[in-house]
Amino acid sequence: MTSKTPDSARLNGAASAPHGASNTVRGAPAHATDPAMAALLRDEIAAAGGWLPFDRYMSLALYAPGVGYYANARLKFGTMPQQGSDFVTAPELSPLFGRALARQVAQALAVSGTDTVIEFGAGSGALAAQLLETLDAAGTPVSKYFIVDLSGTLRERQAERLARFAPRVEWLDRWPDEIHGVLVANELLDAIPVELLRWDGEHWLQRGVTMDDQGALSFDDRPGEARPPTPPEHDVGFVPGTVTEVHPQAEAFVRTLAERLKRGAAFFIDYGFPESEYYHPQRTGGTLMCHHLHRSDPDPLALPGQKDITSHVNFTGIALAGQDAGLMVLGYTSQANFLINCGLVDLMSGADLAQRGMAHRLIAEHEMGELFKVIGFAPGEGFDALGFSAGDRSHTL
């Protein structure tokens, strides 16, 4: 059973694309690519003049209608590779995840005087079911549960799983003009396309994707206009050959949230670091990683459309994007701290041994407890959010 928790090699940079004098890194052979995806990529690369920025490539590989990873019929979420799935997320790992999170959602709903939840990227629908069940059982039901998801196939599976909650559950194709309620997003930010950069010792080069006459994909680094990352110590430089990511689209997402969120709160759960760790000079390989059949690999050019492509979150950038757009940062902490603050230990005490074992993975430091973080936002002056009552790390952002 594999969660989207990267291994130690990824954190040390060993899983990055090879470094060296050449700006080109060979990717997967053409025969590994789905024919429809290969044709789409060929057309897109040709239309872009032979060089496609990586964020555009990542967007196509994940979200192109019908053929992108999150837009095709392939099974994504599951506990075993024999199922044909690629990874398991916290709500599939244990229902106690959603039950604990529901306590934070309930507090935010009460404080803001709202009765609506909106979830972005609802996956299998497991988290929605857990939140709805728990809020109903607590006597604090929501009137509406909106889901925003780009995947038509995932929407179908969500609708089947959540049928018993109809008609309170509705699917939206775009942002609501105004949000009065609580937004939740589990492992959303890591799947928003990133720009890839490489430091050659003098300049930051923007990484793009090319395709040769045989259909083989390659990386190619060129001077670009991408925003360079900020090193944690200005007197310490990056090692030539360092590859890293910047996150303008994820930060734009948070700015849009700030425009729309009028009452309520927003909580993002994902794996990542503050900027001082994310752009540490020793992290020479970045954080980009792929997931396929419960195995991780570092090559996003292999099997495009057939595996997940993901990047850690720079939580400092996310916090500043929200703060600069007028939101209050309610807190930032590890998933373990957040869930314990929300009563996970009490929930575990009432579970059987097998359930406790699975829930322990949510908070174990070597599993999901430390690598995964939670950040919360609210408009106005904010409130003392339950999930950050102990162990808040906002000062590290």
Coordinates of C-alpha atoms in Angstrom, one line a residue:
M1 CA 0.0 0.0 0.0
T2 CA 1.7 3.2 -1.1
S3 CA 0.6 6.7 -0.3
K4 CA 1.9 9.7 -2.3
T5 CA 4.7 10.0 0.3
P6 CA 8.1 10.3 -1.5
D7 CA 11.1 8.3 -0.4
S8 CA 14.3 9.6 1.0
A9 CA 16.0 9.6 -2.4
R10 CA 13.6 12.2 -3.6
L11 CA 14.2 14.5 -0.6
N12 CA 18.0 14.3 -1.1
G13 CA 17.7 15.2 -4.8
A14 CA 18.9 11.8 -6.0
A15 CA 15.6 11.4 -7.9
S16 CA 16.0 14.4 -10.1
A17 CA 16.9 14.4 -13.8
P18 CA 20.6 13.8 -14.4
H19 CA 22.9 16.8 -14.3
G20 CA 25.8 17.5 -16.6
A21 CA 27.1 19.7 -19.3
S22 CA 24.2 19.0 -21.7
N23 CA 21.0 21.0 -21.4
T24 CA 19.1 18.0 -22.8
V25 CA 17.9 15.0 -20.7
R26 CA 16.5 12.0 -22.6
G27 CA 13.0 10.9 -21.6
A28 CA 11.0 7.8 -22.3
P29 CA 10.9 6.1 -25.7
A30 CA 7.9 6.8 -27.9
H31 CA 6.5 3.4 -27.6
A32 CA 5.8 3.9 -23.9
T33 CA 3.3 6.7 -24.6
D34 CA -0.4 6.3 -25.3
P35 CA -0.9 7.0 -29.1
A36 CA -3.6 9.6 -28.5
M37 CA -1.4 11.4 -25.9
A38 CA 1.6 11.2 -28.2
A39 CA -0.3 12.8 -31.0
L40 CA -1.6 15.5 -28.7
L41 CA 1.9 16.2 -27.5
R42 CA 3.4 16.3 -31.0
D43 CA 0.7 18.8 -32.1
E44 CA 1.2 21.0 -29.0
I45 CA 5.0 21.0 -29.2
A46 CA 4.9 21.8 -32.9
A47 CA 2.4 24.6 -32.3
A48 CA 4.7 26.0 -29.6
G49 CA 7.6 26.1 -32.1
G50 CA 9.2 22.8 -31.0
W51 CA 9.6 23.6 -27.3
L52 CA 6.9 23.3 -24.7
P53 CA 7.3 24.9 -21.3
F54 CA 7.2 22.2 -18.6
D55 CA 4.1 23.6 -16.8
R56 CA 2.2 23.3 -20.1
Y57 CA 3.4 19.7 -20.6
M58 CA 2.4 18.8 -17.0
S59 CA -1.0 20.4 -17.6
L60 CA -1.6 18.3 -20.7
A61 CA -0.2 15.1 -19.1
L62 CA -2.6 15.4 -16.2
Y63 CA -5.6 17.2 -17.5
A64 CA -6.0 17.0 -21.3
P65 CA -9.6 16.0 -21.9
G66 CA -9.9 12.2 -22.4
V67 CA -6.2 11.4 -22.3
G68 CA -4.7 13.3 -19.3
Y69 CA -4.1 11.3 -16.2
Y70 CA -6.9 12.9 -14.2
A71 CA -9.2 13.0 -17.2
N72 CA -9.1 9.4 -18.4
A73 CA -10.8 6.2 -17.1
R74 CA -7.7 4.8 -15.4
L75 CA -8.1 3.9 -11.7
K76 CA -6.1 6.2 -9.5
F77 CA -6.9 5.6 -5.9
G78 CA -6.6 2.3 -4.2
T79 CA -4.7 0.3 -1.7
M80 CA -3.0 -2.3 -3.9
P81 CA -1.3 -2.3 -7.3
Q82 CA -3.2 -5.4 -8.3
Q83 CA -6.3 -3.2 -8.4
G84 CA -4.6 -1.2 -11.2
S85 CA -4.4 1.9 -8.8
D86 CA -1.4 4.1 -8.4
F87 CA -1.5 5.4 -4.8
V88 CA -3.6 5.8 -1.7
T89 CA -4.4 9.1 0.0
A90 CA -5.3 9.8 3.6
P91 CA -9.1 9.5 3.2
E92 CA -8.7 6.0 1.6
L93 CA -6.2 5.0 4.2
S94 CA -8.5 5.7 7.2
P95 CA -12.0 7.1 7.7
L96 CA -10.7 8.7 10.9
F97 CA -8.9 11.3 8.7
G98 CA -12.2 12.8 7.5
R99 CA -13.8 12.4 11.0
A100 CA -11.0 14.5 12.6
L101 CA -11.0 17.1 9.8
A102 CA -14.8 17.4 10.2
R103 CA -14.2 18.8 13.7
Q104 CA -12.2 21.7 12.2
V105 CA -14.8 22.2 9.5
A106 CA -17.6 22.3 12.0
Q107 CA -15.8 24.9 14.1
A108 CA -15.2 27.1 11.0
L109 CA -18.8 26.7 9.9
A110 CA -20.0 27.8 13.3
V111 CA -17.7 30.7 13.6
S112 CA -18.5 32.0 10.2
G113 CA -22.2 31.4 10.4
T114 CA -22.2 29.4 7.2
D115 CA -23.5 25.9 6.2
T116 CA -21.7 25.1 3.0
V117 CA -18.6 23.1 2.2
I118 CA -16.7 23.2 -1.1
E119 CA -14.1 20.7 -1.9
F120 CA -11.5 21.1 -4.7
G121 CA -10.2 17.9 -6.3
A122 CA -12.4 15.4 -4.4
G123 CA -10.6 12.3 -5.7
S124 CA -12.6 9.2 -5.1
G125 CA -15.2 11.0 -3.0
A126 CA -14.0 9.3 0.2
L127 CA -13.3 12.6 2.1
A128 CA -16.6 14.1 1.1
A129 CA -18.4 11.0 2.4
Q130 CA -16.5 11.1 5.7
L131 CA -17.2 14.8 6.2
L132 CA -20.9 14.6 5.4
E133 CA -21.4 11.5 7.6
T134 CA -19.5 13.1 10.5
L135 CA -21.2 16.4 10.3
D136 CA -24.6 14.8 10.0
A137 CA -23.9 12.5 13.0
A138 CA -22.8 15.5 15.1
G139 CA -26.1 17.3 14.4
T140 CA -24.4 20.0 12.3
P141 CA -25.3 19.0 8.7
V142 CA -24.4 21.2 5.8
S143 CA -27.1 22.4 3.3
K144 CA -24.7 22.1 0.3
Y145 CA -21.5 20.3 -0.4
F146 CA -20.0 21.6 -3.7
I147 CA -17.3 19.7 -5.5
V148 CA -15.0 21.3 -8.1
D149 CA -13.2 18.6 -10.1
L150 CA -11.9 18.7 -13.7
S151 CA -12.2 15.0 -14.2
G152 CA -15.4 13.7 -15.7
T153 CA -14.5 10.1 -14.8
L154 CA -13.8 11.0 -11.2
R155 CA -17.0 12.9 -11.0
E156 CA -18.9 9.8 -12.0
R157 CA -17.2 7.7 -9.3
Q158 CA -17.8 10.5 -6.8
A159 CA -21.5 10.7 -7.7
E160 CA -21.9 6.9 -7.2
R161 CA -20.2 7.0 -3.8
L162 CA -22.1 10.1 -2.6
A163 CA -25.5 9.2 -4.0
R164 CA -27.0 8.8 -0.6
F165 CA -26.3 12.5 0.2
A166 CA -28.2 13.8 -2.9
P167 CA -29.4 16.4 -3.6
R168 CA -27.0 18.2 -1.2
V169 CA -24.0 17.4 -3.2
E170 CA -23.4 19.4 -6.4
W171 CA -20.6 19.6 -8.9
L172 CA -19.3 22.9 -10.2
D173 CA -17.3 23.5 -13.4
R174 CA -15.6 26.6 -12.1
W175 CA -15.1 28.8 -9.1
P176 CA -18.3 30.2 -7.5
D177 CA -18.5 34.0 -7.8
E178 CA -18.5 34.2 -4.0
I179 CA -17.8 31.6 -1.3
H180 CA -19.7 31.6 1.9
G181 CA -18.5 28.4 3.6
V182 CA -15.5 26.2 4.2
L183 CA -13.2 25.1 1.5
V184 CA -11.1 21.9 1.9
A185 CA -8.5 20.5 -0.5
N186 CA -6.5 17.3 0.2
E187 CA -3.5 16.8 -2.1
L188 CA -4.7 19.4 -4.6
L189 CA -1.8 21.9 -4.6
D190 CA 0.8 19.3 -5.4
A191 CA -0.9 18.4 -8.7
I192 CA -1.1 22.0 -10.0
P193 CA 1.4 22.4 -12.8
V194 CA 4.8 23.9 -11.9
E195 CA 7.6 25.6 -13.8
L196 CA 10.9 23.7 -13.8
L197 CA 14.2 25.6 -13.6
R198 CA 17.8 24.7 -13.8
W199 CA 20.7 26.7 -12.5
D200 CA 23.8 26.6 -14.8
G201 CA 26.0 28.5 -12.4
E202 CA 25.2 32.0 -13.8
H203 CA 21.5 31.9 -14.9
W204 CA 18.3 30.2 -14.2
L205 CA 17.2 28.3 -17.3
Q206 CA 13.6 27.3 -17.9
R207 CA 13.0 23.6 -18.6
G208 CA 10.8 22.6 -21.5
V209 CA 9.9 19.5 -23.4
T210 CA 10.8 18.6 -27.0
M211 CA 10.0 15.7 -29.3
D212 CA 12.3 14.2 -32.0
D213 CA 11.3 12.6 -35.3
Q214 CA 10.9 9.2 -33.6
G215 CA 8.5 10.6 -31.0
A216 CA 11.0 10.5 -28.1
L217 CA 10.4 13.2 -25.5
S218 CA 13.4 15.1 -24.0
F219 CA 14.0 18.0 -21.6
D220 CA 15.6 21.1 -23.1
D221 CA 16.6 24.1 -20.9
R222 CA 16.5 27.6 -22.3
P223 CA 16.7 31.1 -21.1
G224 CA 13.2 32.1 -20.0
E225 CA 11.2 34.7 -18.1
A226 CA 10.3 32.4 -15.2
R227 CA 10.6 33.9 -11.7
P228 CA 13.7 32.4 -10.0
P229 CA 13.4 30.8 -6.6
T230 CA 14.7 32.7 -3.5
P231 CA 17.6 30.9 -1.8
P232 CA 17.3 30.7 2.0
E233 CA 20.6 32.4 2.6
H234 CA 21.6 35.1 0.1
D235 CA 25.3 34.5 0.7
V236 CA 25.0 30.8 -0.2
G237 CA 24.5 30.0 -3.9
F238 CA 22.9 27.1 -5.6
V239 CA 25.1 24.3 -7.0
P240 CA 25.4 24.5 -10.8
G241 CA 23.0 21.9 -12.2
T242 CA 20.4 22.4 -9.5
V243 CA 16.9 21.7 -10.7
T244 CA 13.9 23.0 -8.8
E245 CA 10.3 24.2 -9.2
V246 CA 8.4 27.4 -8.9
H247 CA 4.6 27.5 -8.3
P248 CA 3.0 30.5 -10.0
Q249 CA -0.2 28.6 -10.8
A250 CA -0.7 27.4 -7.2
E251 CA -0.1 30.8 -5.9
A252 CA -2.6 32.3 -8.4
F253 CA -5.1 29.7 -7.2
V254 CA -4.8 31.1 -3.6
R255 CA -5.2 34.6 -4.9
T256 CA -8.4 33.7 -6.6
L257 CA -9.5 32.1 -3.4
A258 CA -8.9 35.4 -1.6
E259 CA -11.1 37.2 -4.2
R260 CA -14.0 34.8 -3.7
L261 CA -13.9 33.8 0.0
K262 CA -16.3 36.3 1.7
R263 CA -17.1 34.3 4.9
G264 CA -15.7 31.0 6.1
A265 CA -12.3 29.4 5.9
A266 CA -10.0 27.3 3.7
F267 CA -7.8 24.3 4.7
F268 CA -5.2 22.8 2.4
I269 CA -3.5 19.5 3.3
D270 CA -0.5 18.5 1.2
Y271 CA 3.2 17.5 1.4
G272 CA 5.8 20.3 1.3
F273 CA 8.1 22.6 3.1
P274 CA 8.6 26.3 4.0
E275 CA 10.7 28.1 1.6
S276 CA 13.9 27.9 3.7
E277 CA 13.7 24.1 3.3
Y278 CA 12.3 23.9 -0.2
Y279 CA 15.1 26.0 -1.7
H280 CA 17.9 24.9 0.5
P281 CA 21.1 24.7 -1.6
Q282 CA 21.6 21.1 -0.7
R283 CA 18.2 20.1 -2.3
T284 CA 19.8 20.0 -5.8
G285 CA 17.2 17.8 -7.4
G286 CA 13.9 19.5 -6.7
T287 CA 10.9 17.5 -5.6
L288 CA 9.2 16.4 -8.8
M289 CA 8.0 12.8 -8.7
C290 CA 5.6 10.5 -10.5
H291 CA 3.4 7.7 -9.1
H292 CA 2.3 4.6 -11.0
L293 CA 1.1 1.2 -9.7
H294 CA 2.2 2.2 -6.1
R295 CA 5.7 2.9 -7.2
S296 CA 7.4 6.3 -7.4
D297 CA 9.8 7.3 -10.2
P298 CA 11.4 10.6 -11.2
D299 CA 10.7 10.6 -14.9
P300 CA 7.6 12.7 -15.9
L301 CA 8.4 12.1 -19.6
A302 CA 7.6 8.4 -19.3
L303 CA 4.0 7.2 -19.7
P304 CA 2.4 10.7 -20.0
G305 CA -1.2 10.5 -19.1
Q306 CA -0.8 7.1 -17.4
K307 CA 0.8 8.2 -14.1
D308 CA 0.6 11.0 -11.7
I309 CA 3.1 13.9 -11.8
T310 CA 3.5 15.8 -8.6
S311 CA 5.6 18.4 -6.8
H312 CA 6.0 19.3 -3.2
V313 CA 4.3 22.6 -2.1
N314 CA 6.3 25.7 -1.2
F315 CA 4.1 26.7 1.7
T316 CA 5.8 30.0 2.2
G317 CA 4.7 31.0 -1.3
I318 CA 1.2 29.8 -0.7
A319 CA 1.0 31.7 2.6
L320 CA 2.3 34.9 1.2
A321 CA 0.0 34.7 -1.8
G322 CA -3.0 34.4 0.5
Q323 CA -1.8 37.1 2.9
D324 CA -0.9 39.6 0.2
A325 CA -4.4 39.1 -1.3
G326 CA -6.0 39.9 2.0
L327 CA -6.5 36.6 3.8
M328 CA -5.5 35.8 7.3
V329 CA -3.2 32.8 7.8
L330 CA -5.0 30.8 10.5
G331 CA -2.0 28.5 11.1
Y332 CA 0.5 26.1 9.5
T333 CA 1.5 22.8 11.1
S334 CA 2.2 19.2 10.4
Q335 CA -0.6 16.8 9.6
A336 CA 0.1 14.9 12.8
N337 CA -0.3 18.1 14.9
F338 CA -3.4 19.1 13.1
L339 CA -5.2 15.8 13.4
I340 CA -4.2 15.3 17.0
N341 CA -5.5 18.8 17.7
C342 CA -8.8 17.8 16.0
G343 CA -9.2 14.7 18.3
L344 CA -7.7 11.9 16.2
V345 CA -6.3 10.2 19.4
D346 CA -9.8 10.0 20.9
L347 CA -11.2 8.6 17.6
M348 CA -8.4 6.0 17.5
S349 CA -9.2 4.9 21.1
G350 CA -12.7 3.9 19.9
A351 CA -11.5 2.0 16.8
D352 CA -10.4 -1.6 16.5
L353 CA -6.7 -2.6 16.2
A354 CA -6.7 -2.7 12.4
Q355 CA -8.3 0.7 12.2
R356 CA -5.9 2.2 14.7
G357 CA -2.9 0.8 12.8
M358 CA -4.1 2.4 9.6
A359 CA -4.9 5.7 11.3
H360 CA -1.4 5.7 12.9
R361 CA 0.1 6.1 9.5
L362 CA -1.6 9.5 9.3
I363 CA 0.4 10.8 12.2
A364 CA 3.6 8.7 12.2
E365 CA 6.6 10.9 11.6
H366 CA 8.1 8.4 9.0
E367 CA 4.8 8.0 7.2
M368 CA 2.5 11.0 6.5
G369 CA 2.5 12.8 9.9
E370 CA 5.5 15.1 9.3
L371 CA 5.9 15.4 5.6
F372 CA 2.3 16.4 5.1
K373 CA 1.3 19.9 6.3
V374 CA -1.9 21.8 6.8
I375 CA -2.4 25.5 6.2
G376 CA -5.5 27.5 6.9
F377 CA -6.9 30.8 5.7
A378 CA -9.8 33.0 6.5
P379 CA -11.0 36.4 5.4
G380 CA -11.0 39.3 7.9
E381 CA -9.5 38.9 11.3
G382 CA -9.7 35.1 11.4
F383 CA -10.3 33.0 14.5
D384 CA -8.4 30.5 16.7
A385 CA -8.7 27.4 14.6
L386 CA -8.8 24.1 16.5
G387 CA -6.3 22.4 14.2
F388 CA -3.6 24.8 15.0
S389 CA -4.2 25.1 18.7
A390 CA -0.8 23.4 19.5
G391 CA 2.3 23.1 17.4
D392 CA 1.6 26.0 15.0
R393 CA 4.6 26.6 12.8
S394 CA 3.5 29.8 11.0
H395 CA 6.7 31.4 12.3
T396 CA 8.7 29.1 10.0
L397 CA 7.1 30.4 6.8

